[in-house]
C-alpha cells in the first residue's frame, strides 16, 4: 500500500494510507446555483531572487496556466487580490501586468474574471482622502481598460486617512461614480490584515456593517455585491439578510464556507475564496451537486475540505498564501515550491504535514502519487528520514485498518 509519511511537532513520523485520485468530473454545462470565484495565487520563476523585499519575477506560463485550470472547472478567477500576495511581495508593476495578462487570457477563454482595485501603488504610507480617491480611480481605469471586472478592495490608505464613517461614504461614493460597470466591494478583517482595523469607520462590527450597507444602498446601480472576509459567519449572515435584492453576498470566510454557501430558507452566499484556489475540483463538484438539488452530495464533497481550509488559514491567517502555493505545487500546478518574497518559508514542516494529511483525507490531492513524491522529497532535503518506514496509522493516529477495510475518501464524485 502506498503511504504518506507525516511529521509531528515533536519530530516523530508516522504513515497514513494514500487515497486514490478523486473522481470529480468537470461540468458539461455552466454552473447555475451559485456564483463562485477562486482567488488565485502567483507562481514565481524558480530561479528568481525570491527573497524578502525583492521585486516579483513571475513565471507567467505557470501563473496563467493555473487560471485556466480554475476556469476549466467553470469557476471564475478573482485575481490580483490577497491570495496573489498583494501587499506581501507582489509589487505594483507586477500587479498591473498580472491584471493585463489575466484579462487577456480570460477574454480568450470566455471566462469570468474580477480583479482587485486598491490604492497600494502609492508608496507614501499616509495620504489625504482626495489622494485616496484619485489612487482608487487610477487603478479602476486601468482595470476597466484591460477588460476585467472590479473588486474594490479595502485600502490601508483609506483606513489611515478616514476619521469617521462619513469619510468612507464620501470616498466610496466618488469612486463608485467613476466605475463603468457594477463592482464588488470588499470587507477584509484584521485576521487577514491588521492594518485594516476599524474599517468602515468603527471597530464595532455592527456599526461598520451599517456603514457598508449605507454605501451599497446609496450606490445600488454601481455595486453588484460584497465580499466579506471577517471569519464571522453570524456577521456575514446578518449583512446578507439586509442586502438589497440587487447585491450578492460573496463569502470570503475560509472557515465556514460550507454552511454559508449552502444557505438557509432566507438565502445563501456565493463565493469568492482563497480556499477555492486550492480546491477548484472539489468546489466545482459540490456546486454541480447543488445544481442537481443533491444537498447530501454537496455536504459530502465540500464538508471534509473545511478542516483543510482551517489549517491553511490558521493563525497568523495572512500566511495562508503559503498553504495555497504548497497545494498547487503538490498537485503539479507549479514546478517548484517557491513564492515571491520568500513566503514559502512562512509555515513550518509540521504545519505543511497537517495540510498534506487533510488534503489526502478530503480528496484535495489531484495527483496523489505526485503529491506524495514531492512531499517526501521536501522532507528528505529538510533532514527527515523517509526511508525508515514509520508506523502506519489512521488519520486519528490509531493503527490503520487493513487495506480492504479502508474507506475510499473519493467515492463522492459528481458525474457530469
mmCIF file of C-alpha atoms in Angstrom:
data_model
loop_
_atom_site.group_PDB
_atom_site.id
_atom_site.type_symbol
_atom_site.label_atom_id
_atom_site.label_comp_id
_atom_site.label_asym_id
_atom_site.label_seq_id
_atom_site.Cartn_x
_atom_site.Cartn_y
_atom_site.Cartn_z
ATOM 1 C CA UNK A 1 0.000 0.000 0.000
ATOM 2 C CA UNK A 2 1.302 3.488 -0.885
ATOM 3 C CA UNK A 3 1.625 5.647 2.195
ATOM 4 C CA UNK A 4 2.294 9.230 3.171
ATOM 5 C CA UNK A 5 4.926 9.971 5.785
ATOM 6 C CA UNK A 6 3.724 12.679 8.147
ATOM 7 C CA UNK A 7 5.763 14.792 10.549
ATOM 8 C CA UNK A 8 4.632 15.819 14.020
ATOM 9 C CA UNK A 9 5.627 18.891 16.003
ATOM 10 C CA UNK A 10 7.828 16.640 18.139
ATOM 11 C CA UNK A 11 9.761 15.452 15.071
ATOM 12 C CA UNK A 12 8.220 11.971 15.119
ATOM 13 C CA UNK A 13 6.974 10.482 11.864
ATOM 14 C CA UNK A 14 4.001 8.295 11.126
ATOM 15 C CA UNK A 15 2.385 6.980 7.966
ATOM 16 C CA UNK A 16 -1.145 7.093 6.600
ATOM 17 C CA UNK A 17 -2.576 5.401 3.543
ATOM 18 C CA UNK A 18 -2.524 7.483 0.366
ATOM 19 C CA UNK A 19 -6.030 7.769 -1.073
ATOM 20 C CA UNK A 20 -6.601 7.335 -4.811
ATOM 21 C CA UNK A 21 -7.225 10.300 -7.056
ATOM 22 C CA UNK A 22 -10.664 11.916 -6.717
ATOM 23 C CA UNK A 23 -13.294 11.039 -9.294
ATOM 24 C CA UNK A 24 -14.723 14.525 -9.776
ATOM 25 C CA UNK A 25 -15.885 15.315 -13.299
ATOM 26 C CA UNK A 26 -15.712 18.703 -14.978
ATOM 27 C CA UNK A 27 -19.150 20.204 -15.660
ATOM 28 C CA UNK A 28 -20.689 19.725 -19.077
ATOM 29 C CA UNK A 29 -22.800 22.851 -18.681
ATOM 30 C CA UNK A 30 -22.285 26.121 -16.803
ATOM 31 C CA UNK A 31 -22.722 26.029 -13.042
ATOM 32 C CA UNK A 32 -26.091 27.532 -12.136
ATOM 33 C CA UNK A 33 -26.957 27.514 -8.450
ATOM 34 C CA UNK A 34 -24.018 29.542 -7.125
ATOM 35 C CA UNK A 35 -21.503 32.062 -8.454
ATOM 36 C CA UNK A 36 -18.031 31.089 -7.319
ATOM 37 C CA UNK A 37 -14.656 32.739 -7.769
ATOM 38 C CA UNK A 38 -11.311 31.296 -6.696
ATOM 39 C CA UNK A 39 -8.831 33.946 -5.570
ATOM 40 C CA UNK A 40 -5.730 32.760 -7.410
ATOM 41 C CA UNK A 41 -2.056 32.911 -6.405
ATOM 42 C CA UNK A 42 1.020 33.723 -8.495
ATOM 43 C CA UNK A 43 3.942 31.474 -9.377
ATOM 44 C CA UNK A 44 7.439 32.990 -9.455
ATOM 45 C CA UNK A 45 10.287 31.775 -11.602
ATOM 46 C CA UNK A 46 12.098 29.154 -9.558
ATOM 47 C CA UNK A 47 15.496 30.664 -10.364
ATOM 48 C CA UNK A 48 14.414 34.220 -9.487
ATOM 49 C CA UNK A 49 15.575 36.124 -6.420
ATOM 50 C CA UNK A 50 12.580 35.043 -4.392
ATOM 51 C CA UNK A 51 13.763 36.666 -1.194
ATOM 52 C CA UNK A 52 12.102 39.254 1.061
ATOM 53 C CA UNK A 53 11.914 42.723 -0.431
ATOM 54 C CA UNK A 54 12.814 41.799 -4.000
ATOM 55 C CA UNK A 55 10.531 42.625 -6.952
ATOM 56 C CA UNK A 56 8.270 39.808 -8.074
ATOM 57 C CA UNK A 57 9.662 37.881 -11.065
ATOM 58 C CA UNK A 58 6.644 35.906 -12.246
ATOM 59 C CA UNK A 59 6.550 32.657 -14.191
ATOM 60 C CA UNK A 60 3.751 33.831 -16.453
ATOM 61 C CA UNK A 61 3.244 30.484 -18.189
ATOM 62 C CA UNK A 62 2.622 28.656 -14.900
ATOM 63 C CA UNK A 63 0.649 31.527 -13.375
ATOM 64 C CA UNK A 64 -1.737 31.811 -16.314
ATOM 65 C CA UNK A 65 -1.987 28.028 -16.749
ATOM 66 C CA UNK A 66 -3.256 27.865 -13.174
ATOM 67 C CA UNK A 67 -6.036 30.297 -14.061
ATOM 68 C CA UNK A 68 -7.034 28.090 -16.986
ATOM 69 C CA UNK A 69 -7.130 25.156 -14.553
ATOM 70 C CA UNK A 70 -9.639 27.062 -12.401
ATOM 71 C CA UNK A 71 -11.687 28.125 -15.407
ATOM 72 C CA UNK A 72 -11.793 24.541 -16.700
ATOM 73 C CA UNK A 73 -13.937 23.696 -13.659
ATOM 74 C CA UNK A 74 -16.278 26.606 -14.539
ATOM 75 C CA UNK A 75 -15.205 28.696 -11.577
ATOM 76 C CA UNK A 76 -14.376 32.343 -12.021
ATOM 77 C CA UNK A 77 -10.974 33.733 -11.076
ATOM 78 C CA UNK A 78 -10.503 36.625 -8.672
ATOM 79 C CA UNK A 79 -7.062 37.972 -9.450
ATOM 80 C CA UNK A 80 -4.569 40.463 -8.056
ATOM 81 C CA UNK A 81 -6.064 40.066 -4.599
ATOM 82 C CA UNK A 82 -4.616 38.986 -1.253
ATOM 83 C CA UNK A 83 -4.044 35.413 -2.424
ATOM 84 C CA UNK A 84 -1.764 36.756 -5.157
ATOM 85 C CA UNK A 85 0.435 38.150 -2.340
ATOM 86 C CA UNK A 86 -0.718 41.671 -2.871
ATOM 87 C CA UNK A 87 0.956 43.802 -0.198
ATOM 88 C CA UNK A 88 3.060 40.726 0.674
ATOM 89 C CA UNK A 89 5.525 40.505 -2.212
ATOM 90 C CA UNK A 90 3.565 41.364 -5.341
ATOM 91 C CA UNK A 91 4.745 44.869 -6.217
ATOM 92 C CA UNK A 92 2.781 47.493 -8.152
ATOM 93 C CA UNK A 93 4.410 46.809 -11.523
ATOM 94 C CA UNK A 94 3.786 43.065 -11.260
ATOM 95 C CA UNK A 95 0.204 43.708 -10.154
ATOM 96 C CA UNK A 96 -0.521 45.831 -13.231
ATOM 97 C CA UNK A 97 0.992 43.216 -15.518
ATOM 98 C CA UNK A 98 -0.933 40.434 -13.804
ATOM 99 C CA UNK A 99 -4.202 42.291 -14.345
ATOM 100 C CA UNK A 100 -3.477 42.913 -18.021
ATOM 101 C CA UNK A 101 -2.322 39.365 -18.713
ATOM 102 C CA UNK A 102 -5.167 37.698 -16.810
ATOM 103 C CA UNK A 103 -7.759 39.894 -18.514
ATOM 104 C CA UNK A 104 -6.410 38.929 -21.935
ATOM 105 C CA UNK A 105 -6.453 35.225 -21.012
ATOM 106 C CA UNK A 106 -9.994 35.460 -19.643
ATOM 107 C CA UNK A 107 -11.166 37.133 -22.850
ATOM 108 C CA UNK A 108 -9.541 34.428 -24.964
ATOM 109 C CA UNK A 109 -11.206 31.703 -22.897
ATOM 110 C CA UNK A 110 -14.578 33.408 -22.489
ATOM 111 C CA UNK A 111 -14.076 33.026 -18.743
ATOM 112 C CA UNK A 112 -15.154 35.032 -15.706
ATOM 113 C CA UNK A 113 -12.574 37.318 -14.107
ATOM 114 C CA UNK A 114 -12.640 40.016 -11.465
ATOM 115 C CA UNK A 115 -9.523 41.722 -10.166
ATOM 116 C CA UNK A 116 -8.594 43.775 -7.167
ATOM 117 C CA UNK A 117 -8.526 47.573 -7.359
ATOM 118 C CA UNK A 118 -6.725 49.283 -4.498
ATOM 119 C CA UNK A 119 -4.536 52.286 -3.697
ATOM 120 C CA UNK A 120 -1.370 50.320 -2.971
ATOM 121 C CA UNK A 121 0.669 51.637 -5.905
ATOM 122 C CA UNK A 122 1.121 54.821 -3.844
ATOM 123 C CA UNK A 123 4.340 54.498 -1.853
ATOM 124 C CA UNK A 124 3.511 57.104 0.789
ATOM 125 C CA UNK A 125 2.126 55.471 3.914
ATOM 126 C CA UNK A 126 -0.329 58.281 4.664
ATOM 127 C CA UNK A 127 -2.219 60.301 2.053
ATOM 128 C CA UNK A 128 -5.296 62.540 2.043
ATOM 129 C CA UNK A 129 -8.811 61.393 1.251
ATOM 130 C CA UNK A 130 -8.587 63.217 -2.093
ATOM 131 C CA UNK A 131 -5.439 61.266 -2.915
ATOM 132 C CA UNK A 132 -7.140 58.021 -1.867
ATOM 133 C CA UNK A 133 -9.948 58.738 -4.307
ATOM 134 C CA UNK A 134 -7.508 59.556 -7.117
ATOM 135 C CA UNK A 135 -5.452 56.423 -6.418
ATOM 136 C CA UNK A 136 -8.536 54.208 -6.492
ATOM 137 C CA UNK A 137 -9.658 55.791 -9.765
ATOM 138 C CA UNK A 138 -6.246 55.289 -11.364
ATOM 139 C CA UNK A 139 -6.343 51.544 -10.737
ATOM 140 C CA UNK A 140 -10.046 51.388 -11.584
ATOM 141 C CA UNK A 141 -9.470 52.863 -15.014
ATOM 142 C CA UNK A 142 -6.502 50.566 -15.709
ATOM 143 C CA UNK A 143 -8.565 47.521 -14.755
ATOM 144 C CA UNK A 144 -11.609 48.504 -16.790
ATOM 145 C CA UNK A 145 -9.434 49.389 -19.780
ATOM 146 C CA UNK A 146 -7.944 45.881 -19.540
ATOM 147 C CA UNK A 147 -11.458 44.423 -19.698
ATOM 148 C CA UNK A 148 -11.685 42.915 -16.216
ATOM 149 C CA UNK A 149 -14.415 43.152 -13.615
ATOM 150 C CA UNK A 150 -13.618 45.024 -10.418
ATOM 151 C CA UNK A 151 -13.358 44.137 -6.754
ATOM 152 C CA UNK A 152 -12.921 47.416 -4.903
ATOM 153 C CA UNK A 153 -10.522 46.248 -2.217
ATOM 154 C CA UNK A 154 -10.247 47.579 1.296
ATOM 155 C CA UNK A 155 -7.489 50.212 1.325
ATOM 156 C CA UNK A 156 -4.891 50.654 4.037
ATOM 157 C CA UNK A 157 -4.575 54.269 2.938
ATOM 158 C CA UNK A 158 -8.281 54.833 3.494
ATOM 159 C CA UNK A 159 -8.161 53.107 6.883
ATOM 160 C CA UNK A 160 -5.437 55.560 7.957
ATOM 161 C CA UNK A 161 -6.993 58.684 6.447
ATOM 162 C CA UNK A 162 -10.649 58.255 7.367
ATOM 163 C CA UNK A 163 -11.763 59.926 10.572
ATOM 164 C CA UNK A 164 -15.336 58.624 10.639
ATOM 165 C CA UNK A 165 -17.997 56.762 8.696
ATOM 166 C CA UNK A 166 -18.804 59.862 6.626
ATOM 167 C CA UNK A 167 -15.303 59.729 5.154
ATOM 168 C CA UNK A 168 -15.904 56.166 3.964
ATOM 169 C CA UNK A 169 -19.266 57.101 2.480
ATOM 170 C CA UNK A 170 -17.666 60.002 0.637
ATOM 171 C CA UNK A 171 -14.737 58.033 -0.782
ATOM 172 C CA UNK A 172 -16.887 55.143 -1.969
ATOM 173 C CA UNK A 173 -19.485 57.486 -3.459
ATOM 174 C CA UNK A 174 -16.881 59.306 -5.538
ATOM 175 C CA UNK A 175 -15.022 56.177 -6.644
ATOM 176 C CA UNK A 176 -18.181 54.237 -7.475
ATOM 177 C CA UNK A 177 -19.470 57.150 -9.541
ATOM 178 C CA UNK A 178 -16.428 56.665 -11.785
ATOM 179 C CA UNK A 179 -16.994 52.930 -12.336
ATOM 180 C CA UNK A 180 -18.121 51.883 -15.780
ATOM 181 C CA UNK A 181 -19.863 48.721 -14.518
ATOM 182 C CA UNK A 182 -21.091 47.421 -11.153
ATOM 183 C CA UNK A 183 -18.284 46.354 -8.817
ATOM 184 C CA UNK A 184 -17.856 44.029 -5.851
ATOM 185 C CA UNK A 185 -16.997 45.729 -2.569
ATOM 186 C CA UNK A 186 -14.501 44.157 -0.184
ATOM 187 C CA UNK A 187 -14.503 43.964 3.607
ATOM 188 C CA UNK A 188 -11.344 42.315 4.874
ATOM 189 C CA UNK A 189 -10.990 41.571 8.576
ATOM 190 C CA UNK A 190 -7.971 42.130 10.768
ATOM 191 C CA UNK A 191 -7.116 38.423 10.797
ATOM 192 C CA UNK A 192 -6.081 38.921 7.167
ATOM 193 C CA UNK A 193 -4.672 42.442 7.533
ATOM 194 C CA UNK A 194 -4.278 44.097 10.960
ATOM 195 C CA UNK A 195 -3.782 47.472 9.238
ATOM 196 C CA UNK A 196 -7.482 47.477 8.325
ATOM 197 C CA UNK A 197 -8.723 47.708 11.910
ATOM 198 C CA UNK A 198 -11.745 49.979 12.191
ATOM 199 C CA UNK A 199 -12.604 49.763 8.507
ATOM 200 C CA UNK A 200 -15.897 51.397 7.537
ATOM 201 C CA UNK A 201 -15.447 53.725 10.466
ATOM 202 C CA UNK A 202 -15.754 51.509 13.529
ATOM 203 C CA UNK A 203 -14.188 48.583 15.376
ATOM 204 C CA UNK A 204 -17.737 47.512 16.226
ATOM 205 C CA UNK A 205 -18.826 45.030 13.572
ATOM 206 C CA UNK A 206 -22.485 46.018 13.646
ATOM 207 C CA UNK A 207 -21.691 49.724 13.283
ATOM 208 C CA UNK A 208 -19.235 49.070 10.443
ATOM 209 C CA UNK A 209 -21.798 46.834 8.748
ATOM 210 C CA UNK A 210 -24.303 49.658 8.948
ATOM 211 C CA UNK A 211 -21.939 51.957 7.064
ATOM 212 C CA UNK A 212 -21.245 49.283 4.447
ATOM 213 C CA UNK A 213 -24.960 48.777 3.886
ATOM 214 C CA UNK A 214 -25.465 52.528 3.563
ATOM 215 C CA UNK A 215 -22.751 52.649 0.896
ATOM 216 C CA UNK A 216 -24.427 49.836 -1.024
ATOM 217 C CA UNK A 217 -27.920 51.329 -0.706
ATOM 218 C CA UNK A 218 -26.744 54.770 -1.828
ATOM 219 C CA UNK A 219 -24.935 53.304 -4.855
ATOM 220 C CA UNK A 220 -27.192 50.414 -5.865
ATOM 221 C CA UNK A 221 -26.529 50.704 -9.579
ATOM 222 C CA UNK A 222 -22.760 50.658 -9.055
ATOM 223 C CA UNK A 223 -22.499 47.688 -6.630
ATOM 224 C CA UNK A 224 -23.146 44.108 -7.672
ATOM 225 C CA UNK A 225 -22.189 42.627 -4.305
ATOM 226 C CA UNK A 226 -19.804 42.493 -1.392
ATOM 227 C CA UNK A 227 -17.087 40.058 -0.389
ATOM 228 C CA UNK A 228 -16.943 39.640 3.395
ATOM 229 C CA UNK A 229 -13.826 38.110 4.928
ATOM 230 C CA UNK A 230 -14.300 38.575 8.660
ATOM 231 C CA UNK A 231 -14.248 34.831 9.546
ATOM 232 C CA UNK A 232 -17.513 35.553 11.383
ATOM 233 C CA UNK A 233 -20.395 33.560 9.899
ATOM 234 C CA UNK A 234 -23.067 35.257 12.012
ATOM 235 C CA UNK A 235 -21.917 38.715 10.919
ATOM 236 C CA UNK A 236 -21.978 37.653 7.276
ATOM 237 C CA UNK A 237 -25.464 36.191 7.544
ATOM 238 C CA UNK A 238 -26.695 39.355 9.260
ATOM 239 C CA UNK A 239 -25.361 41.559 6.448
ATOM 240 C CA UNK A 240 -26.559 39.130 3.779
ATOM 241 C CA UNK A 241 -30.127 39.327 5.058
ATOM 242 C CA UNK A 242 -30.067 43.139 4.873
ATOM 243 C CA UNK A 243 -28.612 43.468 1.379
ATOM 244 C CA UNK A 244 -30.823 44.959 -1.324
ATOM 245 C CA UNK A 245 -32.056 42.468 -3.893
ATOM 246 C CA UNK A 246 -29.586 43.925 -6.409
ATOM 247 C CA UNK A 247 -26.495 42.835 -4.420
ATOM 248 C CA UNK A 248 -24.943 39.429 -3.826
ATOM 249 C CA UNK A 249 -23.031 38.282 -0.781
ATOM 250 C CA UNK A 250 -19.732 36.671 -1.800
ATOM 251 C CA UNK A 251 -18.401 34.795 1.178
ATOM 252 C CA UNK A 252 -14.719 35.215 1.849
ATOM 253 C CA UNK A 253 -14.994 33.142 5.042
ATOM 254 C CA UNK A 254 -12.493 30.328 4.601
ATOM 255 C CA UNK A 255 -13.548 28.824 7.950
ATOM 256 C CA UNK A 256 -17.325 28.481 7.452
ATOM 257 C CA UNK A 257 -17.973 28.439 3.697
ATOM 258 C CA UNK A 258 -19.776 25.105 3.551
ATOM 259 C CA UNK A 259 -22.808 26.276 5.532
ATOM 260 C CA UNK A 260 -22.714 29.819 4.152
ATOM 261 C CA UNK A 261 -22.779 28.652 0.531
ATOM 262 C CA UNK A 262 -25.486 26.080 1.282
ATOM 263 C CA UNK A 263 -27.513 28.813 2.956
ATOM 264 C CA UNK A 264 -30.937 28.607 4.566
ATOM 265 C CA UNK A 265 -34.553 29.461 3.851
ATOM 266 C CA UNK A 266 -33.639 33.168 3.776
ATOM 267 C CA UNK A 267 -30.842 32.931 1.257
ATOM 268 C CA UNK A 268 -27.270 31.832 0.623
ATOM 269 C CA UNK A 269 -23.836 33.259 -0.028
ATOM 270 C CA UNK A 270 -21.994 32.987 -3.306
ATOM 271 C CA UNK A 271 -18.229 32.589 -3.044
ATOM 272 C CA UNK A 272 -15.012 34.493 -3.558
ATOM 273 C CA UNK A 273 -12.488 32.392 -1.684
ATOM 274 C CA UNK A 274 -8.757 31.873 -1.494
ATOM 275 C CA UNK A 275 -9.537 28.334 -0.360
ATOM 276 C CA UNK A 276 -11.142 27.577 -3.717
ATOM 277 C CA UNK A 277 -7.807 28.191 -5.449
ATOM 278 C CA UNK A 278 -6.618 25.022 -3.729
ATOM 279 C CA UNK A 279 -9.961 23.232 -4.120
ATOM 280 C CA UNK A 280 -11.233 24.037 -7.612
ATOM 281 C CA UNK A 281 -12.283 20.448 -8.476
ATOM 282 C CA UNK A 282 -13.988 19.947 -5.099
ATOM 283 C CA UNK A 283 -15.755 23.317 -5.291
ATOM 284 C CA UNK A 284 -16.994 22.678 -8.808
ATOM 285 C CA UNK A 285 -18.219 19.181 -7.974
ATOM 286 C CA UNK A 286 -20.033 20.492 -4.901
ATOM 287 C CA UNK A 287 -21.828 23.195 -6.887
ATOM 288 C CA UNK A 288 -22.713 20.598 -9.513
ATOM 289 C CA UNK A 289 -24.376 18.685 -6.677
ATOM 290 C CA UNK A 290 -26.343 21.793 -5.679
ATOM 291 C CA UNK A 291 -27.369 22.223 -9.306
ATOM 292 C CA UNK A 292 -28.772 18.687 -9.106
ATOM 293 C CA UNK A 293 -30.543 19.517 -5.799
ATOM 294 C CA UNK A 294 -28.414 16.903 -4.032
ATOM 295 C CA UNK A 295 -27.599 18.555 -0.696
ATOM 296 C CA UNK A 296 -26.179 15.338 0.755
ATOM 297 C CA UNK A 297 -23.649 15.051 -2.056
ATOM 298 C CA UNK A 298 -22.769 18.745 -1.677
ATOM 299 C CA UNK A 299 -22.028 18.261 2.007
ATOM 300 C CA UNK A 300 -20.127 15.024 1.422
ATOM 301 C CA UNK A 301 -17.874 16.661 -1.174
ATOM 302 C CA UNK A 302 -17.237 20.087 0.342
ATOM 303 C CA UNK A 303 -17.695 19.343 4.035
ATOM 304 C CA UNK A 304 -14.374 17.489 4.528
ATOM 305 C CA UNK A 305 -12.437 20.339 2.886
ATOM 306 C CA UNK A 306 -13.332 22.852 5.575
ATOM 307 C CA UNK A 307 -10.919 21.358 8.114
ATOM 308 C CA UNK A 308 -8.187 21.542 5.463
ATOM 309 C CA UNK A 309 -9.037 25.184 4.794
ATOM 310 C CA UNK A 310 -8.924 25.983 8.516
ATOM 311 C CA UNK A 311 -5.409 24.547 8.628
ATOM 312 C CA UNK A 312 -4.312 26.525 5.572
ATOM 313 C CA UNK A 313 -5.781 29.705 7.084
ATOM 314 C CA UNK A 314 -4.647 29.069 10.667
ATOM 315 C CA UNK A 315 -3.206 31.995 12.611
ATOM 316 C CA UNK A 316 -1.353 34.017 11.608
ATOM 317 C CA UNK A 317 -4.009 33.924 8.899
ATOM 318 C CA UNK A 318 -2.229 36.247 6.448
ATOM 319 C CA UNK A 319 0.306 33.455 5.819
ATOM 320 C CA UNK A 320 -2.396 31.290 4.252
ATOM 321 C CA UNK A 321 -0.872 32.056 0.849
ATOM 322 C CA UNK A 322 1.911 29.597 1.711
ATOM 323 C CA UNK A 323 -0.571 26.749 2.012
ATOM 324 C CA UNK A 324 -2.294 27.665 -1.259
ATOM 325 C CA UNK A 325 1.014 27.663 -3.164
ATOM 326 C CA UNK A 326 2.117 24.483 -1.384
ATOM 327 C CA UNK A 327 -1.004 22.621 -2.524
ATOM 328 C CA UNK A 328 -0.594 23.962 -6.059
ATOM 329 C CA UNK A 329 2.932 22.547 -6.064
ATOM 330 C CA UNK A 330 1.813 19.187 -4.655
ATOM 331 C CA UNK A 331 -0.885 18.984 -7.338
ATOM 332 C CA UNK A 332 1.536 19.708 -10.175
ATOM 333 C CA UNK A 333 0.432 23.266 -10.992
ATOM 334 C CA UNK A 334 3.865 24.791 -10.458
ATOM 335 C CA UNK A 335 7.354 23.330 -10.881
ATOM 336 C CA UNK A 336 8.802 24.357 -7.503
ATOM 337 C CA UNK A 337 7.604 25.250 -4.030
ATOM 338 C CA UNK A 338 8.696 28.861 -4.399
ATOM 339 C CA UNK A 339 6.874 32.110 -3.637
ATOM 340 C CA UNK A 340 7.685 35.753 -4.226
ATOM 341 C CA UNK A 341 9.132 37.471 -1.194
ATOM 342 C CA UNK A 342 10.383 34.199 0.277
ATOM 343 C CA UNK A 343 6.924 33.445 1.661
ATOM 344 C CA UNK A 344 7.348 29.709 1.055
ATOM 345 C CA UNK A 345 9.257 29.752 4.359
ATOM 346 C CA UNK A 346 6.313 31.225 6.301
ATOM 347 C CA UNK A 347 4.974 27.878 7.564
ATOM 348 C CA UNK A 348 6.683 25.047 9.434
ATOM 349 C CA UNK A 349 7.115 21.499 8.167
ATOM 350 C CA UNK A 350 4.654 20.106 10.751
ATOM 351 C CA UNK A 351 2.096 22.695 9.615
ATOM 352 C CA UNK A 352 2.595 21.631 5.998
ATOM 353 C CA UNK A 353 2.420 17.990 7.053
ATOM 354 C CA UNK A 354 -1.025 18.549 8.508
ATOM 355 C CA UNK A 355 -2.077 20.172 5.216
ATOM 356 C CA UNK A 356 -0.891 17.054 3.376
ATOM 357 C CA UNK A 357 -2.805 14.816 5.768
ATOM 358 C CA UNK A 358 -6.050 16.756 5.475
ATOM 359 C CA UNK A 359 -5.752 17.181 1.695
ATOM 360 C CA UNK A 360 -5.362 13.423 1.392
ATOM 361 C CA UNK A 361 -8.405 12.847 3.614
ATOM 362 C CA UNK A 362 -10.628 15.362 1.780
ATOM 363 C CA UNK A 363 -9.893 14.366 -1.841
ATOM 364 C CA UNK A 364 -7.869 17.520 -2.473
ATOM 365 C CA UNK A 365 -4.807 15.758 -3.906
ATOM 366 C CA UNK A 366 -5.468 15.714 -7.622
ATOM 367 C CA UNK A 367 -2.434 13.517 -8.409
ATOM 368 C CA UNK A 368 -1.772 11.620 -5.178
ATOM 369 C CA UNK A 369 1.390 9.810 -6.272
ATOM 370 C CA UNK A 370 2.984 13.051 -7.464
ATOM 371 C CA UNK A 371 1.949 14.797 -4.243
ATOM 372 C CA UNK A 372 3.434 12.013 -2.132
ATOM 373 C CA UNK A 373 6.689 12.045 -4.074
ATOM 374 C CA UNK A 374 7.078 15.809 -3.832
ATOM 375 C CA UNK A 375 6.203 15.881 -0.138
ATOM 376 C CA UNK A 376 8.664 13.107 0.676
ATOM 377 C CA UNK A 377 11.391 14.894 -1.292
ATOM 378 C CA UNK A 378 10.725 18.070 0.715
ATOM 379 C CA UNK A 379 11.015 16.099 3.947
ATOM 380 C CA UNK A 380 14.262 14.492 2.791
ATOM 381 C CA UNK A 381 16.007 17.742 1.897
ATOM 382 C CA UNK A 382 14.999 19.046 5.311
ATOM 383 C CA UNK A 383 16.699 16.161 7.077
ATOM 384 C CA UNK A 384 13.697 13.946 7.774
ATOM 385 C CA UNK A 385 14.454 10.295 7.114
ATOM 386 C CA UNK A 386 11.642 8.876 4.995
ATOM 387 C CA UNK A 387 13.443 5.595 4.253
ATOM 388 C CA UNK A 388 12.842 4.144 7.716
ATOM 389 C CA UNK A 389 9.217 3.044 7.487
ATOM 390 C CA UNK A 390 7.179 4.723 10.226
ATOM 391 C CA UNK A 391 4.294 3.029 11.967
ATOM 392 C CA UNK A 392 1.251 3.189 9.744
ATOM 393 C CA UNK A 393 -1.721 4.901 11.350
ATOM 394 C CA UNK A 394 -5.189 6.048 10.509
ATOM 395 C CA UNK A 395 -5.891 9.758 10.301
ATOM 396 C CA UNK A 396 -6.699 9.914 14.023
ATOM 397 C CA UNK A 397 -3.376 8.332 14.989
ATOM 398 C CA UNK A 398 -4.793 4.888 15.724
ATOM 399 C CA UNK A 399 -3.386 1.791 13.978
ATOM 400 C CA UNK A 400 -4.511 1.793 10.382
ATOM 401 C CA UNK A 401 -7.136 -0.731 9.240
ATOM 402 C CA UNK A 402 -6.278 -3.363 6.723
ATOM 403 C CA UNK A 403 -6.338 -2.166 3.117
ATOM 404 C CA UNK A 404 -9.607 -3.950 2.403
ATOM 405 C CA UNK A 405 -11.297 -2.031 5.231
ATOM 406 C CA UNK A 406 -10.066 1.432 4.256
ATOM 407 C CA UNK A 407 -12.720 3.888 3.157
ATOM 408 C CA UNK A 408 -12.278 5.486 -0.233
ATOM 409 C CA UNK A 409 -12.496 9.200 0.520
ATOM 410 C CA UNK A 410 -13.040 9.987 -3.148
ATOM 411 C CA UNK A 411 -16.182 7.950 -3.751
ATOM 412 C CA UNK A 412 -18.445 11.005 -3.720
ATOM 413 C CA UNK A 413 -17.567 12.483 -7.106
ATOM 414 C CA UNK A 414 -20.441 14.001 -9.051
ATOM 415 C CA UNK A 415 -20.869 12.579 -12.551
ATOM 416 C CA UNK A 416 -21.020 15.036 -15.394
#
